[in-house]
JSON list of C-alpha atoms in Angstrom, two decimals:
[
{"chain": "S", "resi": 295, "resn": "MET", "atom": "CA", "xyz": [-47.85, 66.50, 75.07]},
{"chain": "S", "resi": 296, "resn": "ALA", "atom": "CA", "xyz": [-48.00, 62.85, 74.06]},
{"chain": "S", "resi": 297, "resn": "LYS", "atom": "CA", "xyz": [-44.65, 61.21, 73.54]},
{"chain": "S", "resi": 298, "resn": "LYS", "atom": "CA", "xyz": [-43.99, 59.68, 70.14]},
{"chain": "S", "resi": 299, "resn": "PHE", "atom": "CA", "xyz": [-42.49, 56.23, 70.21]},
{"chain": "S", "resi": 300, "resn": "HIS", "atom": "CA", "xyz": [-40.28, 54.70, 67.55]},
{"chain": "S", "resi": 301, "resn": "ARG", "atom": "CA", "xyz": [-42.22, 52.32, 65.31]},
{"chain": "S", "resi": 302, "resn": "ASP", "atom": "CA", "xyz": [-40.23, 49.35, 66.61]},
{"chain": "S", "resi": 303, "resn": "VAL", "atom": "CA", "xyz": [-42.04, 49.82, 69.92]},
{"chain": "S", "resi": 304, "resn": "TRP", "atom": "CA", "xyz": [-45.39, 49.46, 68.18]},
{"chain": "S", "resi": 305, "resn": "VAL", "atom": "CA", "xyz": [-44.30, 46.56, 66.00]},
{"chain": "S", "resi": 306, "resn": "GLY", "atom": "CA", "xyz": [-42.85, 44.74, 69.01]},
{"chain": "S", "resi": 307, "resn": "THR", "atom": "CA", "xyz": [-46.01, 45.37, 71.02]},
{"chain": "S", "resi": 308, "resn": "VAL", "atom": "CA", "xyz": [-48.25, 43.96, 68.29]},
{"chain": "S", "resi": 309, "resn": "LEU", "atom": "CA", "xyz": [-45.97, 40.93, 67.93]},
{"chain": "S", "resi": 310, "resn": "LEU", "atom": "CA", "xyz": [-45.96, 40.40, 71.70]},
{"chain": "S", "resi": 311, "resn": "ILE", "atom": "CA", "xyz": [-49.77, 40.49, 71.79]},
{"chain": "S", "resi": 312, "resn": "LEU", "atom": "CA", "xyz": [-49.84, 37.96, 68.94]},
{"chain": "S", "resi": 313, "resn": "CYS", "atom": "CA", "xyz": [-47.38, 35.73, 70.81]},
{"chain": "S", "resi": 314, "resn": "ILE", "atom": "CA", "xyz": [-49.49, 35.88, 73.96]},
{"chain": "S", "resi": 315, "resn": "ALA", "atom": "CA", "xyz": [-52.58, 34.86, 71.96]},
{"chain": "S", "resi": 316, "resn": "VAL", "atom": "CA", "xyz": [-50.68, 31.97, 70.34]},
{"chain": "S", "resi": 317, "resn": "PHE", "atom": "CA", "xyz": [-49.33, 30.90, 73.73]},
{"chain": "S", "resi": 318, "resn": "PHE", "atom": "CA", "xyz": [-52.76, 30.76, 75.37]},
{"chain": "S", "resi": 319, "resn": "THR", "atom": "CA", "xyz": [-54.14, 28.88, 72.38]},
{"chain": "S", "resi": 320, "resn": "ALA", "atom": "CA", "xyz": [-51.22, 26.42, 72.46]},
{"chain": "S", "resi": 321, "resn": "VAL", "atom": "CA", "xyz": [-51.64, 25.77, 76.18]},
{"chain": "S", "resi": 322, "resn": "GLN", "atom": "CA", "xyz": [-55.09, 24.36, 75.44]},
{"chain": "S", "resi": 323, "resn": "ILE", "atom": "CA", "xyz": [-53.70, 21.71, 73.07]},
{"chain": "S", "resi": 324, "resn": "PRO", "atom": "CA", "xyz": [-53.72, 18.34, 74.86]},
{"chain": "S", "resi": 325, "resn": "GLY", "atom": "CA", "xyz": [-50.61, 16.24, 75.38]},
{"chain": "S", "resi": 326, "resn": "GLN", "atom": "CA", "xyz": [-47.17, 16.63, 73.90]},
{"chain": "S", "resi": 327, "resn": "ALA", "atom": "CA", "xyz": [-48.50, 18.29, 70.76]},
{"chain": "S", "resi": 328, "resn": "SER", "atom": "CA", "xyz": [-48.46, 21.59, 72.64]},
{"chain": "S", "resi": 329, "resn": "TYR", "atom": "CA", "xyz": [-44.70, 21.63, 73.29]},
{"chain": "S", "resi": 330, "resn": "LEU", "atom": "CA", "xyz": [-43.65, 23.03, 69.92]},
{"chain": "S", "resi": 331, "resn": "PRO", "atom": "CA", "xyz": [-46.22, 25.86, 69.68]},
{"chain": "S", "resi": 332, "resn": "ILE", "atom": "CA", "xyz": [-45.61, 26.84, 73.31]},
{"chain": "S", "resi": 333, "resn": "THR", "atom": "CA", "xyz": [-41.84, 26.92, 72.78]},
{"chain": "S", "resi": 334, "resn": "LEU", "atom": "CA", "xyz": [-42.13, 28.87, 69.52]},
{"chain": "S", "resi": 335, "resn": "SER", "atom": "CA", "xyz": [-44.53, 31.39, 71.05]},
{"chain": "S", "resi": 336, "resn": "LEU", "atom": "CA", "xyz": [-42.17, 31.92, 73.99]},
{"chain": "S", "resi": 337, "resn": "LEU", "atom": "CA", "xyz": [-39.18, 32.41, 71.68]},
{"chain": "S", "resi": 338, "resn": "MET", "atom": "CA", "xyz": [-41.17, 34.79, 69.47]},
{"chain": "S", "resi": 339, "resn": "GLY", "atom": "CA", "xyz": [-42.27, 36.66, 72.59]},
{"chain": "S", "resi": 340, "resn": "LEU", "atom": "CA", "xyz": [-38.65, 36.99, 73.68]},
{"chain": "S", "resi": 341, "resn": "CYS", "atom": "CA", "xyz": [-37.74, 38.38, 70.25]},
{"chain": "S", "resi": 342, "resn": "SER", "atom": "CA", "xyz": [-40.68, 40.80, 70.53]},
{"chain": "S", "resi": 343, "resn": "VAL", "atom": "CA", "xyz": [-39.37, 42.06, 73.86]},
{"chain": "S", "resi": 344, "resn": "PHE", "atom": "CA", "xyz": [-35.97, 42.69, 72.26]},
{"chain": "S", "resi": 345, "resn": "ILE", "atom": "CA", "xyz": [-37.67, 44.63, 69.45]},
{"chain": "S", "resi": 346, "resn": "ILE", "atom": "CA", "xyz": [-39.54, 46.74, 72.02]},
{"chain": "S", "resi": 347, "resn": "LEU", "atom": "CA", "xyz": [-36.34, 47.41, 73.96]},
{"chain": "S", "resi": 348, "resn": "LYS", "atom": "CA", "xyz": [-34.54, 48.42, 70.76]},
{"chain": "S", "resi": 349, "resn": "GLY", "atom": "CA", "xyz": [-37.44, 50.73, 69.90]},
{"chain": "S", "resi": 350, "resn": "LEU", "atom": "CA", "xyz": [-37.35, 52.33, 73.35]},
{"chain": "S", "resi": 351, "resn": "ARG", "atom": "CA", "xyz": [-33.60, 52.87, 73.00]},
{"chain": "S", "resi": 352, "resn": "LEU", "atom": "CA", "xyz": [-34.11, 54.48, 69.58]},
{"chain": "S", "resi": 353, "resn": "THR", "atom": "CA", "xyz": [-36.93, 56.61, 70.98]},
{"chain": "S", "resi": 354, "resn": "LYS", "atom": "CA", "xyz": [-34.62, 57.92, 73.68]},
{"chain": "S", "resi": 355, "resn": "GLU", "atom": "CA", "xyz": [-31.70, 58.47, 71.27]},
{"chain": "S", "resi": 356, "resn": "GLN", "atom": "CA", "xyz": [-33.70, 60.21, 68.55]},
{"chain": "S", "resi": 357, "resn": "ASP", "atom": "CA", "xyz": [-35.95, 62.15, 70.95]},
{"chain": "S", "resi": 358, "resn": "GLY", "atom": "CA", "xyz": [-39.05, 61.80, 68.77]},
{"chain": "S", "resi": 359, "resn": "ASP", "atom": "CA", "xyz": [-37.31, 62.92, 65.57]},
{"chain": "S", "resi": 360, "resn": "PHE", "atom": "CA", "xyz": [-37.96, 59.87, 63.40]},
{"chain": "S", "resi": 361, "resn": "HIS", "atom": "CA", "xyz": [-37.34, 59.74, 59.67]},
{"chain": "S", "resi": 362, "resn": "TYR", "atom": "CA", "xyz": [-38.77, 56.66, 58.01]},
{"chain": "S", "resi": 363, "resn": "SER", "atom": "CA", "xyz": [-37.39, 56.27, 54.54]},
{"chain": "S", "resi": 364, "resn": "MET", "atom": "CA", "xyz": [-39.76, 53.43, 53.70]},
{"chain": "S", "resi": 365, "resn": "THR", "atom": "CA", "xyz": [-43.15, 54.42, 52.36]},
{"chain": "S", "resi": 366, "resn": "ILE", "atom": "CA", "xyz": [-45.87, 52.36, 50.76]},
{"chain": "S", "resi": 367, "resn": "LYS", "atom": "CA", "xyz": [-44.86, 53.69, 47.36]},
{"chain": "S", "resi": 368, "resn": "SER", "atom": "CA", "xyz": [-41.22, 52.75, 47.84]},
{"chain": "S", "resi": 369, "resn": "SER", "atom": "CA", "xyz": [-42.24, 49.32, 49.15]},
{"chain": "S", "resi": 370, "resn": "LYS", "atom": "CA", "xyz": [-44.18, 48.25, 46.07]},
{"chain": "S", "resi": 371, "resn": "TYR", "atom": "CA", "xyz": [-41.79, 45.36, 45.35]},
{"chain": "S", "resi": 372, "resn": "ALA", "atom": "CA", "xyz": [-42.25, 43.99, 48.86]},
{"chain": "S", "resi": 373, "resn": "PHE", "atom": "CA", "xyz": [-46.03, 44.14, 48.47]},
{"chain": "S", "resi": 374, "resn": "LEU", "atom": "CA", "xyz": [-45.75, 42.51, 45.05]},
{"chain": "S", "resi": 375, "resn": "PHE", "atom": "CA", "xyz": [-43.71, 39.67, 46.55]},
{"chain": "S", "resi": 376, "resn": "MET", "atom": "CA", "xyz": [-46.31, 39.27, 49.30]},
{"chain": "S", "resi": 377, "resn": "PHE", "atom": "CA", "xyz": [-48.88, 38.93, 46.51]},
{"chain": "S", "resi": 378, "resn": "PHE", "atom": "CA", "xyz": [-46.68, 36.21, 44.95]},
{"chain": "S", "resi": 379, "resn": "ILE", "atom": "CA", "xyz": [-46.69, 34.39, 48.28]},
{"chain": "S", "resi": 380, "resn": "PHE", "atom": "CA", "xyz": [-50.49, 34.62, 48.41]},
{"chain": "S", "resi": 381, "resn": "ILE", "atom": "CA", "xyz": [-50.72, 33.18, 44.89]},
{"chain": "S", "resi": 382, "resn": "TYR", "atom": "CA", "xyz": [-48.35, 30.39, 46.01]},
{"chain": "S", "resi": 383, "resn": "PHE", "atom": "CA", "xyz": [-50.65, 29.68, 48.95]},
{"chain": "S", "resi": 384, "resn": "LEU", "atom": "CA", "xyz": [-53.61, 29.37, 46.58]},
{"chain": "S", "resi": 385, "resn": "GLY", "atom": "CA", "xyz": [-51.58, 27.14, 44.27]},
{"chain": "S", "resi": 386, "resn": "PHE", "atom": "CA", "xyz": [-50.48, 25.00, 47.19]},
{"chain": "S", "resi": 387, "resn": "ARG", "atom": "CA", "xyz": [-54.05, 24.74, 48.36]},
{"chain": "S", "resi": 388, "resn": "TYR", "atom": "CA", "xyz": [-55.74, 24.03, 45.06]},
{"chain": "S", "resi": 389, "resn": "ILE", "atom": "CA", "xyz": [-53.27, 22.34, 42.71]},
{"chain": "S", "resi": 390, "resn": "THR", "atom": "CA", "xyz": [-50.78, 20.69, 45.08]},
{"chain": "S", "resi": 391, "resn": "TYR", "atom": "CA", "xyz": [-47.52, 21.34, 46.85]},
{"chain": "S", "resi": 392, "resn": "TRP", "atom": "CA", "xyz": [-45.47, 19.42, 44.29]},
{"chain": "S", "resi": 393, "resn": "ILE", "atom": "CA", "xyz": [-46.54, 21.66, 41.41]},
{"chain": "S", "resi": 394, "resn": "ALA", "atom": "CA", "xyz": [-46.93, 25.01, 43.19]},
{"chain": "S", "resi": 395, "resn": "THR", "atom": "CA", "xyz": [-43.58, 24.93, 44.97]},
{"chain": "S", "resi": 396, "resn": "PRO", "atom": "CA", "xyz": [-41.30, 24.50, 41.93]},
{"chain": "S", "resi": 397, "resn": "ILE", "atom": "CA", "xyz": [-43.27, 27.16, 40.04]},
{"chain": "S", "resi": 398, "resn": "PHE", "atom": "CA", "xyz": [-43.03, 29.54, 42.99]},
{"chain": "S", "resi": 399, "resn": "MET", "atom": "CA", "xyz": [-39.32, 28.86, 43.47]},
{"chain": "S", "resi": 400, "resn": "LEU", "atom": "CA", "xyz": [-38.51, 29.42, 39.80]},
{"chain": "S", "resi": 401, "resn": "LEU", "atom": "CA", "xyz": [-40.55, 32.62, 39.57]},
{"chain": "S", "resi": 402, "resn": "SER", "atom": "CA", "xyz": [-39.32, 34.03, 42.87]},
{"chain": "S", "resi": 403, "resn": "MET", "atom": "CA", "xyz": [-35.68, 33.38, 41.98]},
{"chain": "S", "resi": 404, "resn": "LYS", "atom": "CA", "xyz": [-36.30, 35.10, 38.65]},
{"chain": "S", "resi": 405, "resn": "TYR", "atom": "CA", "xyz": [-37.99, 38.00, 40.47]},
{"chain": "S", "resi": 406, "resn": "LEU", "atom": "CA", "xyz": [-35.08, 38.23, 42.92]},
{"chain": "S", "resi": 407, "resn": "LYS", "atom": "CA", "xyz": [-32.74, 38.34, 39.91]},
{"chain": "S", "resi": 408, "resn": "LEU", "atom": "CA", "xyz": [-30.76, 35.17, 40.44]},
{"chain": "S", "resi": 409, "resn": "LYS", "atom": "CA", "xyz": [-28.18, 35.32, 37.68]},
{"chain": "S", "resi": 410, "resn": "SER", "atom": "CA", "xyz": [-27.91, 31.72, 36.56]},
{"chain": "S", "resi": 411, "resn": "TRP", "atom": "CA", "xyz": [-30.94, 29.78, 35.34]},
{"chain": "S", "resi": 412, "resn": "LYS", "atom": "CA", "xyz": [-28.92, 26.59, 35.66]},
{"chain": "S", "resi": 413, "resn": "VAL", "atom": "CA", "xyz": [-28.43, 27.18, 39.38]},
{"chain": "S", "resi": 414, "resn": "ASN", "atom": "CA", "xyz": [-32.10, 28.13, 39.70]},
{"chain": "S", "resi": 415, "resn": "ILE", "atom": "CA", "xyz": [-33.29, 24.91, 38.08]},
{"chain": "S", "resi": 416, "resn": "VAL", "atom": "CA", "xyz": [-30.80, 22.71, 39.99]},
{"chain": "S", "resi": 417, "resn": "ILE", "atom": "CA", "xyz": [-31.84, 24.21, 43.34]},
{"chain": "S", "resi": 418, "resn": "THR", "atom": "CA", "xyz": [-35.53, 23.81, 42.53]},
{"chain": "S", "resi": 419, "resn": "VAL", "atom": "CA", "xyz": [-35.24, 20.22, 41.31]},
{"chain": "S", "resi": 420, "resn": "LEU", "atom": "CA", "xyz": [-33.02, 19.13, 44.22]},
{"chain": "S", "resi": 421, "resn": "TYR", "atom": "CA", "xyz": [-35.27, 20.79, 46.79]},
{"chain": "S", "resi": 422, "resn": "THR", "atom": "CA", "xyz": [-38.40, 19.18, 45.34]},
{"chain": "S", "resi": 423, "resn": "LEU", "atom": "CA", "xyz": [-36.81, 15.73, 45.10]},
{"chain": "S", "resi": 424, "resn": "ILE", "atom": "CA", "xyz": [-35.35, 15.85, 48.60]},
{"chain": "S", "resi": 425, "resn": "CYS", "atom": "CA", "xyz": [-38.69, 16.97, 50.06]},
{"chain": "S", "resi": 426, "resn": "TYR", "atom": "CA", "xyz": [-40.52, 14.24, 48.16]},
{"chain": "S", "resi": 427, "resn": "VAL", "atom": "CA", "xyz": [-38.14, 11.51, 49.32]},
{"chain": "S", "resi": 428, "resn": "VAL", "atom": "CA", "xyz": [-38.07, 12.68, 52.94]},
{"chain": "S", "resi": 429, "resn": "PHE", "atom": "CA", "xyz": [-41.74, 13.48, 53.46]},
{"chain": "S", "resi": 430, "resn": "VAL", "atom": "CA", "xyz": [-43.51, 11.00, 51.20]},
{"chain": "S", "resi": 431, "resn": "ILE", "atom": "CA", "xyz": [-41.21, 8.00, 50.87]},
{"chain": "S", "resi": 432, "resn": "ILE", "atom": "CA", "xyz": [-39.40, 7.99, 54.24]},
{"chain": "S", "resi": 433, "resn": "LEU", "atom": "CA", "xyz": [-41.92, 9.60, 56.60]},
{"chain": "S", "resi": 434, "resn": "HIS", "atom": "CA", "xyz": [-45.04, 8.42, 54.73]},
{"chain": "S", "resi": 435, "resn": "LEU", "atom": "CA", "xyz": [-46.82, 11.76, 55.13]},
{"chain": "S", "resi": 436, "resn": "PRO", "atom": "CA", "xyz": [-50.03, 12.02, 53.08]},
{"chain": "S", "resi": 437, "resn": "ILE", "atom": "CA", "xyz": [-49.11, 15.27, 51.33]},
{"chain": "S", "resi": 438, "resn": "TYR", "atom": "CA", "xyz": [-50.91, 13.97, 48.23]},
{"chain": "S", "resi": 439, "resn": "LYS", "atom": "CA", "xyz": [-54.23, 14.71, 49.95]},
{"chain": "S", "resi": 440, "resn": "VAL", "atom": "CA", "xyz": [-53.66, 18.46, 49.53]},
{"chain": "S", "resi": 441, "resn": "GLY", "atom": "CA", "xyz": [-54.87, 19.94, 46.25]},
{"chain": "S", "resi": 442, "resn": "ILE", "atom": "CA", "xyz": [-56.85, 18.58, 43.33]},
{"chain": "S", "resi": 443, "resn": "LEU", "atom": "CA", "xyz": [-53.78, 17.18, 41.57]},
{"chain": "S", "resi": 444, "resn": "GLY", "atom": "CA", "xyz": [-52.30, 15.63, 44.70]},
{"chain": "S", "resi": 445, "resn": "GLN", "atom": "CA", "xyz": [-53.36, 12.10, 43.76]},
{"chain": "S", "resi": 446, "resn": "LEU", "atom": "CA", "xyz": [-50.85, 12.21, 40.90]},
{"chain": "S", "resi": 447, "resn": "PHE", "atom": "CA", "xyz": [-48.05, 12.21, 43.48]},
{"chain": "S", "resi": 448, "resn": "ARG", "atom": "CA", "xyz": [-49.32, 9.38, 45.66]},
{"chain": "S", "resi": 449, "resn": "TYR", "atom": "CA", "xyz": [-46.54, 6.94, 46.47]},
{"chain": "S", "resi": 450, "resn": "ILE", "atom": "CA", "xyz": [-48.14, 4.82, 49.18]}
]
């Protein structure tokens, strides 16, 4: 009889395979640009190993008697939020970061039921201003090149 493993074993295994693929891709990057992706893939791989070990421990403790309370039907809000993130990606890509991000932040905080609209607006405005100052004015990154409305936010 085939032994049933806890789903953490399978999730950790898939993540570990992904980390290995990212690692071998990152190794091919020339120069110092490879340091960050290599380090991140190694750290993610380490986390994947811990997930696998936790899953193996749970497999042994529960002896194949797993009860997963989460179903696709009960996870509809998570899938809806993933759809919001996809829409944000499209907005980021086609309109520009500086418009898509505040809209996404305001809508996601509303969706996550943040109580105070004042706090929501203050956080969004401060985040956008700080990012603009740091990335565009101080670091001179050409973020304006992303999206069709990006030229409106060109500083340099």
